[in-house]
Amino acid sequence: SNYFYLTGLTEPEQSLVLYKDELGNTYEKLFIPESNPEMEKWIGSKISLEDASKISGIEDIVYNSLKIDYLEDLTSTVDPIIGIDKTQPVHARDLNDYPLFNEEKLIDLSPFLEKSRFIKDKEEIEQIQKAIELTDQGINELLKNLKPGLKEYQLAALFEYSVKNNGGDGLSFPTIAAAGENGTILHYTKNNKEIKDNELVLFDLGAKFNGYCADVSRTFPVTGKFTPIQEKFYNVVLKTQKELIKNYKSGTKLSEIQQLTKDLFIQNLENEGIPIPENGIEDWYYHNVGHSLGLNTHDSQNRNIILEDGMIITCEPGLYAQEYNIGIRIEDDILINGDNPINLTENIPKEIEDITGNKRRLN
């Protein structure tokens, strides 16, 4: 993902070298594999120097056969500080035979790249919005087809078909389609249960477009109507989530929003007359409220970030009450914009009147 972020290129066996000299001048050089007519019969052609330059915007591009000599020349007269993207596994770094690339001497560039990737520019936001549109289309298909008797995997397959049929790269992550008691399992993966009457189905899903991800959770009643206790729980999660989004302001710590989530759940459960678990709200809510979204679904594992303009952070409170066989999560993708957060997924239905009965979206 870091390599794609810097170059826009996706083919393997390529390397980007960024260099700054003692005067502060910066240089970039891209190395790509040469074409191999025999191998191309099996796997297709390699990207050309010209096309690599057009995609990446990098002018200085040569073949991999010159890489080691270039690095030796570059480091022969100075004692360099060498950084590498350590999110890459060691075996994939392609420079292990170069003596200066001793693991103990390398600094990790990934924290610097992560910090850069937190803030999305206009073009990145547009790609994520397109991924969200594809996700919206897929969810619309789920709403139109949701009924008892289906298997969870049929709904997951329907969503993936919609994404790819409408021009998406594919999925941001394997779709979760969790019915009934399975909705209380945070990272449920089997998707093999038959959906029964009066159950809720929790979906966690997202399309990918031009490398960028959407990440959305919605919970729907399979028959188009909540039972009374399901509706109470749903109202608690929905009310909590809508209040949380208002707090996605620049300068706010994500950890503060996490604590606010717990406080709001306790307050809203009490308002609905639902007793708090004996061991506390953590019995029903045991994950983080959000994460950075971008080229990866979890663009960072840093939960202590301070929100800044241009970040896209998910807001995904959920309650998972096993004793009621109820799991509900509602997740939106929020663009940080001063004191006015922008919900990029606001058009995807979550209000009760939009997901129940005759008001299900059938257009």
mmCIF file of C-alpha atoms in Angstrom:
data_model
loop_
_atom_site.group_PDB
_atom_site.id
_atom_site.type_symbol
_atom_site.label_atom_id
_atom_site.label_comp_id
_atom_site.label_asym_id
_atom_site.label_seq_id
_atom_site.Cartn_x
_atom_site.Cartn_y
_atom_site.Cartn_z
ATOM 1 C CA SER A 1 0.000 0.000 0.000
ATOM 2 C CA ASN A 2 2.834 2.426 0.797
ATOM 3 C CA TYR A 3 4.468 1.735 -2.560
ATOM 4 C CA PHE A 4 1.171 2.290 -4.381
ATOM 5 C CA TYR A 5 0.638 5.495 -2.394
ATOM 6 C CA LEU A 6 3.994 6.875 -3.587
ATOM 7 C CA THR A 7 3.928 5.632 -7.190
ATOM 8 C CA GLY A 8 0.437 4.520 -8.273
ATOM 9 C CA LEU A 9 2.043 1.275 -9.464
ATOM 10 C CA THR A 10 0.898 -2.214 -8.522
ATOM 11 C CA GLU A 11 3.215 -4.655 -10.312
ATOM 12 C CA PRO A 12 5.673 -6.746 -8.281
ATOM 13 C CA GLU A 13 9.494 -6.658 -8.374
ATOM 14 C CA GLN A 14 9.716 -2.872 -8.464
ATOM 15 C CA SER A 15 11.672 -0.571 -6.129
ATOM 16 C CA LEU A 16 11.551 3.136 -5.384
ATOM 17 C CA VAL A 17 14.652 4.910 -4.070
ATOM 18 C CA LEU A 18 14.251 8.367 -2.534
ATOM 19 C CA TYR A 19 17.508 10.206 -1.809
ATOM 20 C CA LYS A 20 18.373 13.504 -0.127
ATOM 21 C CA ASP A 21 21.930 14.824 -0.325
ATOM 22 C CA GLU A 22 23.844 16.856 2.237
ATOM 23 C CA LEU A 23 22.548 20.098 0.703
ATOM 24 C CA GLY A 24 18.922 19.044 1.062
ATOM 25 C CA ASN A 25 18.369 18.331 -2.637
ATOM 26 C CA THR A 26 15.996 15.429 -3.218
ATOM 27 C CA TYR A 27 15.997 12.787 -5.942
ATOM 28 C CA GLU A 28 13.862 9.815 -6.869
ATOM 29 C CA LYS A 29 14.666 6.788 -8.952
ATOM 30 C CA LEU A 30 12.411 3.897 -9.892
ATOM 31 C CA PHE A 31 13.588 0.386 -10.764
ATOM 32 C CA ILE A 32 11.377 -2.025 -12.697
ATOM 33 C CA PRO A 33 11.941 -5.504 -14.191
ATOM 34 C CA GLU A 34 12.869 -5.878 -17.833
ATOM 35 C CA SER A 35 10.494 -7.591 -20.208
ATOM 36 C CA ASN A 36 10.965 -11.304 -20.785
ATOM 37 C CA PRO A 37 9.336 -12.535 -24.032
ATOM 38 C CA GLU A 38 9.266 -16.158 -22.862
ATOM 39 C CA MET A 39 7.651 -15.351 -19.517
ATOM 40 C CA GLU A 40 5.184 -12.993 -21.185
ATOM 41 C CA LYS A 41 3.671 -16.017 -22.928
ATOM 42 C CA TRP A 42 2.653 -17.230 -19.485
ATOM 43 C CA ILE A 43 1.915 -14.142 -17.403
ATOM 44 C CA GLY A 44 1.539 -11.244 -19.847
ATOM 45 C CA SER A 45 3.786 -8.272 -20.516
ATOM 46 C CA LYS A 46 5.635 -6.184 -17.937
ATOM 47 C CA ILE A 47 5.020 -2.458 -17.694
ATOM 48 C CA SER A 48 7.243 -0.340 -19.941
ATOM 49 C CA LEU A 49 9.532 2.463 -18.814
ATOM 50 C CA GLU A 50 7.265 4.949 -20.563
ATOM 51 C CA ASP A 51 4.047 3.699 -18.982
ATOM 52 C CA ALA A 52 5.633 3.487 -15.530
ATOM 53 C CA SER A 53 6.687 7.120 -15.870
ATOM 54 C CA LYS A 54 3.236 8.176 -17.063
ATOM 55 C CA ILE A 55 1.508 6.507 -14.093
ATOM 56 C CA SER A 56 4.002 7.432 -11.381
ATOM 57 C CA GLY A 57 5.102 10.864 -12.543
ATOM 58 C CA ILE A 58 8.704 9.753 -11.984
ATOM 59 C CA GLU A 59 11.066 10.546 -14.841
ATOM 60 C CA ASP A 60 14.182 8.657 -13.743
ATOM 61 C CA ILE A 61 13.274 5.006 -14.325
ATOM 62 C CA VAL A 62 15.690 2.172 -15.151
ATOM 63 C CA TYR A 63 15.771 -1.613 -15.045
ATOM 64 C CA ASN A 64 16.469 -3.719 -11.960
ATOM 65 C CA SER A 65 19.785 -4.943 -13.365
ATOM 66 C CA LEU A 66 21.264 -1.508 -12.549
ATOM 67 C CA LYS A 67 19.952 -1.290 -8.998
ATOM 68 C CA ILE A 68 22.822 -2.714 -6.936
ATOM 69 C CA ASP A 69 25.468 -0.708 -8.821
ATOM 70 C CA TYR A 70 23.407 2.443 -8.297
ATOM 71 C CA LEU A 71 23.071 1.863 -4.562
ATOM 72 C CA GLU A 72 26.760 1.104 -4.196
ATOM 73 C CA ASP A 73 27.677 4.323 -5.994
ATOM 74 C CA LEU A 74 25.162 6.280 -3.961
ATOM 75 C CA THR A 75 26.556 5.141 -0.626
ATOM 76 C CA SER A 76 30.262 4.807 -1.456
ATOM 77 C CA THR A 77 31.351 8.279 -0.295
ATOM 78 C CA VAL A 78 29.053 8.845 2.703
ATOM 79 C CA ASP A 79 27.818 6.975 5.743
ATOM 80 C CA PRO A 80 24.139 7.048 4.902
ATOM 81 C CA ILE A 81 21.030 6.797 7.001
ATOM 82 C CA ILE A 82 19.017 4.122 5.230
ATOM 83 C CA GLY A 83 15.289 3.792 5.682
ATOM 84 C CA ILE A 84 13.029 1.052 4.395
ATOM 85 C CA ASP A 85 9.306 0.358 4.518
ATOM 86 C CA LYS A 86 9.198 -2.362 7.157
ATOM 87 C CA THR A 87 5.567 -3.129 6.498
ATOM 88 C CA GLN A 88 7.043 -5.201 3.675
ATOM 89 C CA PRO A 89 8.014 -8.712 4.774
ATOM 90 C CA VAL A 90 11.766 -9.292 4.789
ATOM 91 C CA HIS A 91 11.661 -11.813 1.948
ATOM 92 C CA ALA A 92 9.890 -9.288 -0.303
ATOM 93 C CA ARG A 93 12.289 -6.395 0.129
ATOM 94 C CA ASP A 94 14.437 -7.508 -2.787
ATOM 95 C CA LEU A 95 17.592 -5.964 -1.322
ATOM 96 C CA ASN A 96 18.682 -8.563 1.204
ATOM 97 C CA ASP A 97 21.824 -9.358 -0.768
ATOM 98 C CA TYR A 98 23.029 -5.752 -0.515
ATOM 99 C CA PRO A 99 25.461 -5.556 2.460
ATOM 100 C CA LEU A 100 24.378 -2.126 3.732
ATOM 101 C CA PHE A 101 20.824 -3.366 4.190
ATOM 102 C CA ASN A 102 21.590 -4.920 7.544
ATOM 103 C CA GLU A 103 18.366 -5.116 9.539
ATOM 104 C CA GLU A 104 20.012 -3.571 12.589
ATOM 105 C CA LYS A 105 21.118 -0.498 10.620
ATOM 106 C CA LEU A 106 17.820 0.273 8.953
ATOM 107 C CA ILE A 107 15.300 2.812 10.154
ATOM 108 C CA ASP A 108 11.610 2.149 9.549
ATOM 109 C CA LEU A 109 9.961 4.568 7.143
ATOM 110 C CA SER A 110 6.456 3.224 7.685
ATOM 111 C CA PRO A 111 5.552 5.584 10.598
ATOM 112 C CA PHE A 112 6.398 8.586 8.392
ATOM 113 C CA LEU A 113 4.386 7.151 5.519
ATOM 114 C CA GLU A 114 1.498 6.365 7.848
ATOM 115 C CA LYS A 115 1.432 9.958 9.087
ATOM 116 C CA SER A 116 1.374 11.217 5.507
ATOM 117 C CA ARG A 117 -1.399 8.819 4.528
ATOM 118 C CA PHE A 118 -3.632 9.942 7.413
ATOM 119 C CA ILE A 119 -4.463 13.161 5.561
ATOM 120 C CA LYS A 120 -6.364 12.570 2.319
ATOM 121 C CA ASP A 121 -6.114 14.941 -0.619
ATOM 122 C CA LYS A 122 -9.010 15.762 -2.935
ATOM 123 C CA GLU A 123 -8.245 12.937 -5.389
ATOM 124 C CA GLU A 124 -8.061 10.351 -2.604
ATOM 125 C CA ILE A 125 -11.381 11.496 -1.154
ATOM 126 C CA GLU A 126 -12.946 11.155 -4.602
ATOM 127 C CA GLN A 127 -11.723 7.547 -4.897
ATOM 128 C CA ILE A 128 -13.115 6.704 -1.460
ATOM 129 C CA GLN A 129 -16.427 8.343 -2.344
ATOM 130 C CA LYS A 130 -16.612 6.175 -5.469
ATOM 131 C CA ALA A 131 -15.936 3.090 -3.338
ATOM 132 C CA ILE A 132 -18.755 4.240 -1.053
ATOM 133 C CA GLU A 133 -21.132 4.642 -4.014
ATOM 134 C CA LEU A 134 -20.392 1.060 -5.058
ATOM 135 C CA THR A 135 -20.984 -0.072 -1.479
ATOM 136 C CA ASP A 136 -24.299 1.786 -1.440
ATOM 137 C CA GLN A 137 -25.388 0.024 -4.630
ATOM 138 C CA GLY A 138 -24.504 -3.344 -3.146
ATOM 139 C CA ILE A 139 -26.393 -2.644 0.074
ATOM 140 C CA ASN A 140 -29.419 -1.621 -1.966
ATOM 141 C CA GLU A 141 -29.338 -5.066 -3.603
ATOM 142 C CA LEU A 142 -29.170 -6.681 -0.161
ATOM 143 C CA LEU A 143 -32.211 -4.751 1.031
ATOM 144 C CA LYS A 144 -34.201 -5.734 -2.042
ATOM 145 C CA ASN A 145 -33.388 -9.436 -1.671
ATOM 146 C CA LEU A 146 -33.207 -9.971 2.095
ATOM 147 C CA LYS A 147 -35.652 -12.652 3.275
ATOM 148 C CA PRO A 148 -35.819 -15.724 5.525
ATOM 149 C CA GLY A 149 -34.445 -18.962 4.081
ATOM 150 C CA LEU A 150 -31.401 -17.467 2.407
ATOM 151 C CA LYS A 151 -27.912 -18.469 3.490
ATOM 152 C CA GLU A 152 -25.563 -15.792 4.772
ATOM 153 C CA TYR A 153 -23.091 -16.622 2.007
ATOM 154 C CA GLN A 154 -25.712 -15.919 -0.641
ATOM 155 C CA LEU A 155 -26.016 -12.346 0.607
ATOM 156 C CA ALA A 156 -22.238 -11.962 0.762
ATOM 157 C CA ALA A 157 -22.011 -13.239 -2.816
ATOM 158 C CA LEU A 158 -24.737 -10.861 -3.963
ATOM 159 C CA PHE A 159 -22.849 -7.897 -2.539
ATOM 160 C CA GLU A 160 -19.570 -8.921 -4.184
ATOM 161 C CA TYR A 161 -21.325 -9.455 -7.521
ATOM 162 C CA SER A 162 -22.845 -5.975 -7.341
ATOM 163 C CA VAL A 163 -19.478 -4.364 -6.562
ATOM 164 C CA LYS A 164 -17.631 -6.063 -9.409
ATOM 165 C CA ASN A 165 -20.524 -5.756 -11.845
ATOM 166 C CA ASN A 166 -20.544 -1.992 -11.278
ATOM 167 C CA GLY A 167 -16.826 -1.504 -11.854
ATOM 168 C CA GLY A 168 -15.219 -1.935 -8.446
ATOM 169 C CA ASP A 169 -11.824 -3.547 -7.885
ATOM 170 C CA GLY A 170 -13.440 -5.981 -5.491
ATOM 171 C CA LEU A 171 -13.946 -6.019 -1.742
ATOM 172 C CA SER A 172 -12.122 -3.997 0.898
ATOM 173 C CA PHE A 173 -12.237 -7.108 3.115
ATOM 174 C CA PRO A 174 -14.247 -10.358 3.238
ATOM 175 C CA THR A 175 -17.900 -9.502 3.795
ATOM 176 C CA ILE A 176 -19.471 -10.244 7.169
ATOM 177 C CA ALA A 177 -23.110 -11.319 6.879
ATOM 178 C CA ALA A 178 -24.049 -12.390 10.395
ATOM 179 C CA ALA A 179 -27.611 -13.447 11.190
ATOM 180 C CA GLY A 180 -29.153 -13.847 14.624
ATOM 181 C CA GLU A 181 -26.688 -14.994 17.269
ATOM 182 C CA ASN A 182 -23.824 -14.705 14.776
ATOM 183 C CA GLY A 183 -24.207 -10.938 14.917
ATOM 184 C CA THR A 184 -22.787 -11.022 18.447
ATOM 185 C CA ILE A 185 -19.458 -12.377 17.103
ATOM 186 C CA LEU A 186 -17.343 -9.354 16.251
ATOM 187 C CA HIS A 187 -15.326 -10.845 13.390
ATOM 188 C CA TYR A 188 -17.700 -13.585 12.278
ATOM 189 C CA THR A 189 -16.384 -15.271 9.118
ATOM 190 C CA LYS A 190 -18.291 -18.489 8.402
ATOM 191 C CA ASN A 191 -21.307 -16.949 6.595
ATOM 192 C CA ASN A 192 -22.950 -20.384 6.337
ATOM 193 C CA LYS A 193 -26.082 -20.066 8.463
ATOM 194 C CA GLU A 194 -29.613 -20.115 7.083
ATOM 195 C CA ILE A 195 -31.382 -16.874 7.955
ATOM 196 C CA LYS A 196 -34.536 -17.316 10.003
ATOM 197 C CA ASP A 197 -37.713 -15.328 10.472
ATOM 198 C CA ASN A 198 -37.502 -12.351 12.875
ATOM 199 C CA GLU A 199 -33.692 -12.328 12.953
ATOM 200 C CA LEU A 200 -31.388 -9.387 12.466
ATOM 201 C CA VAL A 201 -28.597 -9.567 9.912
ATOM 202 C CA LEU A 202 -25.460 -7.554 10.664
ATOM 203 C CA PHE A 203 -23.471 -6.629 7.555
ATOM 204 C CA ASP A 204 -19.907 -5.321 7.670
ATOM 205 C CA LEU A 205 -18.716 -4.738 4.132
ATOM 206 C CA GLY A 206 -17.084 -2.391 1.680
ATOM 207 C CA ALA A 207 -16.135 -1.958 -1.958
ATOM 208 C CA LYS A 208 -12.686 -1.059 -3.219
ATOM 209 C CA PHE A 209 -12.090 1.360 -6.094
ATOM 210 C CA ASN A 210 -8.715 2.299 -7.595
ATOM 211 C CA GLY A 211 -7.063 0.892 -4.494
ATOM 212 C CA TYR A 212 -9.174 2.857 -1.991
ATOM 213 C CA CYS A 213 -11.586 1.297 0.492
ATOM 214 C CA ALA A 214 -15.045 1.873 1.879
ATOM 215 C CA ASP A 215 -16.043 0.341 5.210
ATOM 216 C CA VAL A 216 -19.715 0.291 6.223
ATOM 217 C CA SER A 217 -21.787 -1.645 8.745
ATOM 218 C CA ARG A 218 -25.560 -1.875 8.703
ATOM 219 C CA THR A 219 -27.986 -4.093 10.613
ATOM 220 C CA PHE A 220 -31.316 -5.024 9.017
ATOM 221 C CA PRO A 221 -34.348 -7.030 10.191
ATOM 222 C CA VAL A 222 -34.724 -9.913 7.783
ATOM 223 C CA THR A 223 -38.514 -9.548 7.474
ATOM 224 C CA GLY A 224 -38.429 -5.752 7.274
ATOM 225 C CA LYS A 225 -39.760 -5.312 10.796
ATOM 226 C CA PHE A 226 -38.004 -5.161 14.166
ATOM 227 C CA THR A 227 -39.298 -7.007 17.205
ATOM 228 C CA PRO A 228 -39.883 -4.620 20.135
ATOM 229 C CA ILE A 229 -36.619 -5.502 21.900
ATOM 230 C CA GLN A 230 -34.658 -5.366 18.641
ATOM 231 C CA GLU A 231 -36.022 -1.900 17.941
ATOM 232 C CA LYS A 232 -35.019 -0.694 21.402
ATOM 233 C CA PHE A 233 -31.453 -1.901 20.933
ATOM 234 C CA TYR A 234 -31.324 -0.482 17.428
ATOM 235 C CA ASN A 235 -32.496 2.925 18.633
ATOM 236 C CA VAL A 236 -29.777 2.910 21.295
ATOM 237 C CA VAL A 237 -27.025 2.231 18.745
ATOM 238 C CA LEU A 238 -28.408 4.667 16.170
ATOM 239 C CA LYS A 239 -28.887 7.494 18.660
ATOM 240 C CA THR A 240 -25.405 6.902 20.077
ATOM 241 C CA GLN A 241 -23.783 6.861 16.648
ATOM 242 C CA LYS A 242 -25.457 10.060 15.479
ATOM 243 C CA GLU A 243 -24.293 11.875 18.609
ATOM 244 C CA LEU A 244 -20.756 10.516 18.232
ATOM 245 C CA ILE A 245 -20.450 11.783 14.655
ATOM 246 C CA LYS A 246 -21.030 15.334 15.922
ATOM 247 C CA ASN A 247 -17.857 14.931 17.997
ATOM 248 C CA TYR A 248 -15.613 13.963 15.073
ATOM 249 C CA LYS A 249 -14.004 17.401 15.160
ATOM 250 C CA SER A 250 -10.466 18.481 14.389
ATOM 251 C CA GLY A 251 -8.384 18.448 17.575
ATOM 252 C CA THR A 252 -10.409 15.729 19.311
ATOM 253 C CA LYS A 253 -8.644 12.610 20.547
ATOM 254 C CA LEU A 254 -10.112 9.388 19.205
ATOM 255 C CA SER A 255 -9.673 7.907 22.688
ATOM 256 C CA GLU A 256 -12.036 10.586 24.049
ATOM 257 C CA ILE A 257 -14.691 9.533 21.538
ATOM 258 C CA GLN A 258 -14.175 5.933 22.627
ATOM 259 C CA GLN A 259 -14.989 6.865 26.230
ATOM 260 C CA LEU A 260 -17.944 8.959 25.086
ATOM 261 C CA THR A 261 -19.292 5.889 23.267
ATOM 262 C CA LYS A 262 -19.466 3.938 26.507
ATOM 263 C CA ASP A 263 -21.064 6.836 28.385
ATOM 264 C CA LEU A 264 -23.710 7.331 25.693
ATOM 265 C CA PHE A 265 -24.501 3.615 25.545
ATOM 266 C CA ILE A 266 -25.108 3.517 29.291
ATOM 267 C CA GLN A 267 -27.318 6.606 29.151
ATOM 268 C CA ASN A 268 -29.322 5.487 26.110
ATOM 269 C CA LEU A 269 -29.806 1.927 27.366
ATOM 270 C CA GLU A 270 -31.185 3.317 30.620
ATOM 271 C CA ASN A 271 -33.510 5.601 28.659
ATOM 272 C CA GLU A 272 -34.861 2.562 26.770
ATOM 273 C CA GLY A 273 -35.318 0.610 30.017
ATOM 274 C CA ILE A 274 -32.658 -1.986 29.150
ATOM 275 C CA PRO A 275 -30.583 -3.062 32.184
ATOM 276 C CA ILE A 276 -26.807 -2.624 31.842
ATOM 277 C CA PRO A 277 -24.906 -5.948 32.076
ATOM 278 C CA GLU A 278 -23.772 -6.828 35.591
ATOM 279 C CA ASN A 279 -20.104 -6.613 34.553
ATOM 280 C CA GLY A 280 -20.543 -3.256 32.841
ATOM 281 C CA ILE A 281 -21.071 -1.971 29.309
ATOM 282 C CA GLU A 282 -17.858 -3.700 28.185
ATOM 283 C CA ASP A 283 -19.795 -6.966 28.119
ATOM 284 C CA TRP A 284 -21.793 -5.624 25.168
ATOM 285 C CA TYR A 285 -19.316 -3.160 23.658
ATOM 286 C CA TYR A 286 -15.708 -4.329 23.460
ATOM 287 C CA HIS A 287 -14.051 -2.779 20.403
ATOM 288 C CA ASN A 288 -12.813 0.622 19.327
ATOM 289 C CA VAL A 289 -15.203 3.210 17.935
ATOM 290 C CA GLY A 290 -13.222 3.915 14.773
ATOM 291 C CA HIS A 291 -10.076 3.703 12.678
ATOM 292 C CA SER A 292 -8.414 5.483 9.787
ATOM 293 C CA LEU A 293 -9.658 4.487 6.330
ATOM 294 C CA GLY A 294 -7.831 4.717 3.016
ATOM 295 C CA LEU A 295 -5.783 2.314 0.915
ATOM 296 C CA ASN A 296 -6.326 -0.228 3.667
ATOM 297 C CA THR A 297 -9.508 -0.805 5.610
ATOM 298 C CA HIS A 298 -7.467 -0.182 8.746
ATOM 299 C CA ASP A 299 -5.075 2.411 7.370
ATOM 300 C CA SER A 300 -3.423 2.616 10.791
ATOM 301 C CA GLN A 301 -3.514 0.689 14.061
ATOM 302 C CA ASN A 302 -2.938 3.890 16.049
ATOM 303 C CA ARG A 303 -5.912 4.352 18.393
ATOM 304 C CA ASN A 304 -4.454 7.437 20.112
ATOM 305 C CA ILE A 305 -4.603 9.796 17.174
ATOM 306 C CA ILE A 306 -5.805 13.375 17.371
ATOM 307 C CA LEU A 307 -8.282 14.085 14.590
ATOM 308 C CA GLU A 308 -7.101 16.466 11.860
ATOM 309 C CA ASP A 309 -8.755 17.952 8.798
ATOM 310 C CA GLY A 310 -8.533 15.575 5.857
ATOM 311 C CA MET A 311 -8.590 12.373 7.882
ATOM 312 C CA ILE A 312 -11.290 9.800 7.125
ATOM 313 C CA ILE A 313 -12.206 7.914 10.296
ATOM 314 C CA THR A 314 -14.942 5.330 10.730
ATOM 315 C CA CYS A 315 -17.629 5.722 13.406
ATOM 316 C CA GLU A 316 -18.881 2.251 14.304
ATOM 317 C CA PRO A 317 -20.441 1.767 17.742
ATOM 318 C CA GLY A 318 -22.064 -1.610 18.315
ATOM 319 C CA LEU A 319 -23.860 -3.627 20.963
ATOM 320 C CA TYR A 320 -23.531 -7.417 21.109
ATOM 321 C CA ALA A 321 -25.967 -8.885 23.627
ATOM 322 C CA GLN A 322 -25.690 -12.668 23.473
ATOM 323 C CA GLU A 323 -28.476 -13.185 25.998
ATOM 324 C CA TYR A 324 -30.869 -11.518 23.540
ATOM 325 C CA ASN A 325 -29.297 -12.982 20.347
ATOM 326 C CA ILE A 326 -28.905 -9.382 19.216
ATOM 327 C CA GLY A 327 -25.842 -7.911 17.548
ATOM 328 C CA ILE A 328 -26.134 -4.410 16.074
ATOM 329 C CA ARG A 329 -23.414 -2.247 14.557
ATOM 330 C CA ILE A 330 -23.870 0.926 12.525
ATOM 331 C CA GLU A 331 -20.771 2.256 10.793
ATOM 332 C CA ASP A 332 -20.194 5.353 8.682
ATOM 333 C CA ASP A 333 -17.077 6.877 7.105
ATOM 334 C CA ILE A 334 -16.448 10.394 8.411
ATOM 335 C CA LEU A 335 -14.281 13.099 6.802
ATOM 336 C CA ILE A 336 -12.790 15.396 9.447
ATOM 337 C CA ASN A 337 -13.577 18.979 8.503
ATOM 338 C CA GLY A 338 -12.955 21.441 11.329
ATOM 339 C CA ASP A 339 -16.003 21.503 13.612
ATOM 340 C CA ASN A 340 -18.261 20.204 10.824
ATOM 341 C CA PRO A 341 -17.602 16.502 10.172
ATOM 342 C CA ILE A 342 -18.822 15.217 6.811
ATOM 343 C CA ASN A 343 -20.538 11.819 6.750
ATOM 344 C CA LEU A 344 -19.452 10.370 3.408
ATOM 345 C CA THR A 345 -21.860 7.437 3.821
ATOM 346 C CA GLU A 346 -24.934 9.407 4.881
ATOM 347 C CA ASN A 347 -26.944 8.221 1.847
ATOM 348 C CA ILE A 348 -26.710 4.579 2.887
ATOM 349 C CA PRO A 349 -29.938 3.880 4.820
ATOM 350 C CA LYS A 350 -29.859 3.434 8.580
ATOM 351 C CA GLU A 351 -33.022 5.179 9.814
ATOM 352 C CA ILE A 352 -35.706 2.710 10.860
ATOM 353 C CA GLU A 353 -38.245 4.051 8.376
ATOM 354 C CA ASP A 354 -35.740 3.552 5.531
ATOM 355 C CA ILE A 355 -34.924 -0.081 6.287
ATOM 356 C CA THR A 356 -38.290 -1.499 7.339
ATOM 357 C CA GLY A 357 -41.563 -2.486 5.742
ATOM 358 C CA ASN A 358 -42.687 -0.838 2.532
ATOM 359 C CA LYS A 359 -40.104 1.907 2.872
ATOM 360 C CA ARG A 360 -37.205 -0.372 1.999
ATOM 361 C CA ARG A 361 -35.326 1.097 -0.937
ATOM 362 C CA LEU A 362 -36.636 -0.603 -4.030
ATOM 363 C CA ASN A 363 -35.390 1.898 -6.622
#
